[in-house]
Coordinates of C-alpha atoms in Angstrom, one line a residue:
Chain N
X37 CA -19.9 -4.4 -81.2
X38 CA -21.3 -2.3 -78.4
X39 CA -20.2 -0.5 -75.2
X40 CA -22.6 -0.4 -72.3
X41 CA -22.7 1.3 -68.8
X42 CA -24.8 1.7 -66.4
X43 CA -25.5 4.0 -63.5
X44 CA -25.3 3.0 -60.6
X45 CA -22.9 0.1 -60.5
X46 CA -24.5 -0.9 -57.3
X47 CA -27.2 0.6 -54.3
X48 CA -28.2 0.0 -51.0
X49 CA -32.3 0.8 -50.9
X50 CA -34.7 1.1 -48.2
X51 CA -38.6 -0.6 -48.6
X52 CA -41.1 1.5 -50.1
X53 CA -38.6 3.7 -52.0
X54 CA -37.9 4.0 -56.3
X55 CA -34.4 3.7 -57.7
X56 CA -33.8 4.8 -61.3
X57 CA -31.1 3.1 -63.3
X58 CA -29.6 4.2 -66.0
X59 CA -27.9 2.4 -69.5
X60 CA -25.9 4.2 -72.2
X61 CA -24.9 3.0 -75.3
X62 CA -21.8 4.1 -77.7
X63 CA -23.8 3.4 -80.9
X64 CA -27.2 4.3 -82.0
X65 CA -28.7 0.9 -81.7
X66 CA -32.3 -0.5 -82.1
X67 CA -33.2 -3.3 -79.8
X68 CA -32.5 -2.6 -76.1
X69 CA -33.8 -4.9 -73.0
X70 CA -33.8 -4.7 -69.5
X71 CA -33.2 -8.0 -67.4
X72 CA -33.3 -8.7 -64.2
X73 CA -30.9 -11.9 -62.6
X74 CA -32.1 -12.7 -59.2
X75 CA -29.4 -14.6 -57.0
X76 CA -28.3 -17.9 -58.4
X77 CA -30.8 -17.4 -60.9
X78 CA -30.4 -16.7 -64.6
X79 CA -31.5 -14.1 -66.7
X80 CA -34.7 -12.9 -66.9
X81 CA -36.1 -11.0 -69.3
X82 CA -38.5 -7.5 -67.8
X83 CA -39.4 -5.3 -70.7
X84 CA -38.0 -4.4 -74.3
X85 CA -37.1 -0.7 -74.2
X86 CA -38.8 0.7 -77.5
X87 CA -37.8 4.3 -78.7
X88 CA -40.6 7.0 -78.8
X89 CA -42.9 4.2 -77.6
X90 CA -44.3 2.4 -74.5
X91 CA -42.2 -0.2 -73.2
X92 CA -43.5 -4.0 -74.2
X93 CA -43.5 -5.9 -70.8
X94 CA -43.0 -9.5 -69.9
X95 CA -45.4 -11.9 -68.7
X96 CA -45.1 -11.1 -65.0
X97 CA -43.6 -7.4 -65.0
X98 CA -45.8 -4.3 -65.4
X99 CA -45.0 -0.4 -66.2
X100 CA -46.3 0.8 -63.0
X101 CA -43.4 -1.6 -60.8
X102 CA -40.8 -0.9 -64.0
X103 CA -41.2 2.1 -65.8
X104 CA -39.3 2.2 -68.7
X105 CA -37.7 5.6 -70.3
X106 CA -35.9 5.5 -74.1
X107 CA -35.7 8.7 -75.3
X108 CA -33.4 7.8 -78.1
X109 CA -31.2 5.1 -79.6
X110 CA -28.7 5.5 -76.8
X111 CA -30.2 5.5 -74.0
X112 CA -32.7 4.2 -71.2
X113 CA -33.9 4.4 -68.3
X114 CA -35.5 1.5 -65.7
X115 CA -37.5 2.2 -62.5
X116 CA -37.9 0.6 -59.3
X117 CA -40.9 1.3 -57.8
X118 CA -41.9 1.2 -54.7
X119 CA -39.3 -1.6 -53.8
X120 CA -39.4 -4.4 -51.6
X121 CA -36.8 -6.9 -50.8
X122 CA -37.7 -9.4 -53.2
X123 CA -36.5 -6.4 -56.3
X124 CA -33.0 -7.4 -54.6
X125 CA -31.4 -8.5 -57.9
X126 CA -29.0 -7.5 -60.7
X127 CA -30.5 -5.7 -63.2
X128 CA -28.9 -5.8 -67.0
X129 CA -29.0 -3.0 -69.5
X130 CA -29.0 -5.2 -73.3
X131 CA -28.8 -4.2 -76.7
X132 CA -29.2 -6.6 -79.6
X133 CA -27.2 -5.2 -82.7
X134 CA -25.0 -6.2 -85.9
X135 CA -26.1 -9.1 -88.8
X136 CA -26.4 -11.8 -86.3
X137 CA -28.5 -10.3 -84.0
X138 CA -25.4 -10.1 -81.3
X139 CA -26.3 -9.5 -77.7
X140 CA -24.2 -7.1 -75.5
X141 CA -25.0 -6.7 -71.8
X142 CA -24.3 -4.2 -70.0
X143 CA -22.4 -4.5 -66.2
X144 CA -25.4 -4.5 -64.1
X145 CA -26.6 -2.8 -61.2
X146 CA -26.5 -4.8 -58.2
X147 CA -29.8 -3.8 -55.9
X148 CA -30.2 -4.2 -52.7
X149 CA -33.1 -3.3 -50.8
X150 CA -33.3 -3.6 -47.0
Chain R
X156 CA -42.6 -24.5 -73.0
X157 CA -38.9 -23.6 -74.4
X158 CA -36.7 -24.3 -71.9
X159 CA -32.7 -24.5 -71.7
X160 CA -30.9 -26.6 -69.0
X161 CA -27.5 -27.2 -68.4
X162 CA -25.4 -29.1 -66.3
X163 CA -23.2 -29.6 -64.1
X164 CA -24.6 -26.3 -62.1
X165 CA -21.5 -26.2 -60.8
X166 CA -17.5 -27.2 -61.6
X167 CA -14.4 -27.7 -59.7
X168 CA -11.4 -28.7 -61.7
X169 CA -7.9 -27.7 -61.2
X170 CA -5.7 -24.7 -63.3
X171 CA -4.6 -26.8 -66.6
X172 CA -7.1 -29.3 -66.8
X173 CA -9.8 -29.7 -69.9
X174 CA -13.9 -29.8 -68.6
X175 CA -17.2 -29.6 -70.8
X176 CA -20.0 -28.0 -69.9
X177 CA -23.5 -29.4 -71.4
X178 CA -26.8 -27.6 -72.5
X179 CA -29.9 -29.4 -73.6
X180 CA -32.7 -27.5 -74.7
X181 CA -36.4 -27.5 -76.1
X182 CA -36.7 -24.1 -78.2
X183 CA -38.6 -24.1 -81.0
X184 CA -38.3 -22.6 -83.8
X185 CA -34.9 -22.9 -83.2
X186 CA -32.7 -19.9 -84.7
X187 CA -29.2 -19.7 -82.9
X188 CA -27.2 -20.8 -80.1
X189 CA -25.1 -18.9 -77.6
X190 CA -22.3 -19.4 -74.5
X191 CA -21.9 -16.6 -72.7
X192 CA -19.2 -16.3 -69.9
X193 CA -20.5 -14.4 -66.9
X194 CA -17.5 -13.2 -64.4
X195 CA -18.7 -12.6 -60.6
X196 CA -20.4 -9.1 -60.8
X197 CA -20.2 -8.5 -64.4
X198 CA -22.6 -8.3 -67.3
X199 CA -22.3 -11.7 -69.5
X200 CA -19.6 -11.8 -72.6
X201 CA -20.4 -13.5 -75.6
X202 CA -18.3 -16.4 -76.4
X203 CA -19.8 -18.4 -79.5
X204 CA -23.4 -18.4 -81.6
X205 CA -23.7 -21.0 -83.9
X206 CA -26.8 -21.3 -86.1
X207 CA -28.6 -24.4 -86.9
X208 CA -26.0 -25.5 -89.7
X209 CA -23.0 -25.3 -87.3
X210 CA -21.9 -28.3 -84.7
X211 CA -18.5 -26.7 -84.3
X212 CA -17.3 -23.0 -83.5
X213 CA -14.2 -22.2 -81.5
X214 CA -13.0 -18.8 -80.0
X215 CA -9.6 -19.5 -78.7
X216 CA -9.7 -22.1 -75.8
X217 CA -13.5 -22.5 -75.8
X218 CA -14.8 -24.6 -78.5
X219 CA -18.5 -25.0 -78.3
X220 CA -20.8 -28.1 -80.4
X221 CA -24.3 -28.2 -81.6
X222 CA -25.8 -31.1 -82.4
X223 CA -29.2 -29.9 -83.8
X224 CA -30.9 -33.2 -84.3
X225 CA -30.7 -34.0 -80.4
X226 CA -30.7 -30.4 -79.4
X227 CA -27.9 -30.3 -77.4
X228 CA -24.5 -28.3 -76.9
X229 CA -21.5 -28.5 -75.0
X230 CA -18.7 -25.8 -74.5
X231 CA -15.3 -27.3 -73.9
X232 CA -12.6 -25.0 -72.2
X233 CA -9.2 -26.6 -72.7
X234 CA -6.2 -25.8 -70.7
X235 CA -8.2 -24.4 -68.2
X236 CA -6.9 -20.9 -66.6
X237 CA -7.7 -19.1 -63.3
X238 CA -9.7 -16.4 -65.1
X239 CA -12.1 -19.3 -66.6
X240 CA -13.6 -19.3 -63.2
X241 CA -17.0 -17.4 -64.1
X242 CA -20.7 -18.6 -64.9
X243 CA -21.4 -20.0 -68.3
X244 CA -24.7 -19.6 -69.6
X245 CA -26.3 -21.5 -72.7
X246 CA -28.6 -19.1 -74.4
X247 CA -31.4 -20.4 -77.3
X248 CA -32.9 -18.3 -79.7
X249 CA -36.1 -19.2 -80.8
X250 CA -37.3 -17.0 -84.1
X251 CA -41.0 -16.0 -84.0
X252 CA -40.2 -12.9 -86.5
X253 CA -37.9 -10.9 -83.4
X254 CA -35.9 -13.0 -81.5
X255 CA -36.5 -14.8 -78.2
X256 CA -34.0 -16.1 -76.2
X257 CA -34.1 -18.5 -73.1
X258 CA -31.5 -18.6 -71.0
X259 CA -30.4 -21.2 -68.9
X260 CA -29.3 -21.1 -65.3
X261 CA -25.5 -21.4 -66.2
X262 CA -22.7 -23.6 -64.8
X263 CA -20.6 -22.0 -61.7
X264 CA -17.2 -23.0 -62.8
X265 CA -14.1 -23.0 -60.6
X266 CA -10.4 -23.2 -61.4
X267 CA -8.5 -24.3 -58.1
X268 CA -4.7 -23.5 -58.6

């Protein structure tokens, strides 16, 4: 299994301003996503957070709105630039690990961005 | 287009009582299968994943089906409990070579004591 946090649980932003989030592992793991679960809404998927690599972005999402930091197999980073009110979301740390590709979640970070 | 739906979107049934929730999807190639239980303001927990051999996994009161050939899934919750109230999403994994997985929009369940 895999323990995930992320900081910070929850923010209050104003318009035009960035908000770094943070996700920590306890195990050394390969695959780690970023999501983003806009109200009501189910998961979406933003970017797969490669180690010693650029990020590989969704259809939609783009590294200059979501920059993306992994500078090991613990640990990442996601970016809100520039924010508007429509980044208002929850956005989910993820790490895929063990022999049947399990997925772990992290708590999310509740956004919100007046 | 993969897609995942599920239904009812949303549940009311009161503490004690059984309910099923249902997830039909269009994933191809189709590699696994997956409820997750989301509680209000939390990441989502895995409850089951059941490959394409499996129509019948169970983790304590949840037992989840797969029928493969009509590519659907239900999770049934027996003896329903006031923590059950959450969001239960169906997640598909389709296998291109790494994994892709399309969620669906969930099912807002609510136990009513």
């Amino acid at each position: 299994s895999a323990v995930i946090s992320q900081k910070p649980s929850r923010d209050i932003c104003q318009r035009g301003t960035s908000l770094t989030i943070q996700c920590q592992v306890d195990s050394q793991v390969t695959m780690m996503f970023w999501y983003r679960q806009q109200p009501g809404q189910s998961l979406t998927l933003i970017a797969t957070a490669n180690q010693g690599s650029e990020a590989t972005y969704e259809s939609g999402f783009v590294i200059d709105k979501f920059p993306i930091s992994r500078p090991n197999l613990t640990f990442s980073t996601l970016t809100v630039s520039n924010m508007s009110p429509e980044d208002s979301s929850i956005y989910l740390c993820s790490v895929v690990t063990g022999l049947h590709y399990e997925q772990y979640f992290g708590p999310g970070t509740r956004l919100t961005v007046t | 287009k993969n897609q995942v739906e599920q239904s009812p979107q949303s549940l009311i049934i009161l503490e004690g009582k059984n309910c099923t929730l249902q997830c039909n999807y269009t994933v191809s190639p189709f590699s696994n299968l997956r409820w997750y239980k989301q509680d209000t303001g939390r990441g989502p927990v895995s409850l089951t994943i059941m490959t394409f051999s499996e129509n019948t996994k169970s983790n304590g009161r949840y037992t989840a089906t797969l029928d493969a050939d009509t590519k659907q899934s239900s999770l049934h919750i027996t003896a329903s409990q006031l923590s059950d109230s959450a969001s239960y999403i169906c997640v598909v994994s389709a296998n291109f070579g790494n994994e892709k997985l399309t969620f669906g929009t969930g099912t807002r369940l609510t136990i009513i004591p």
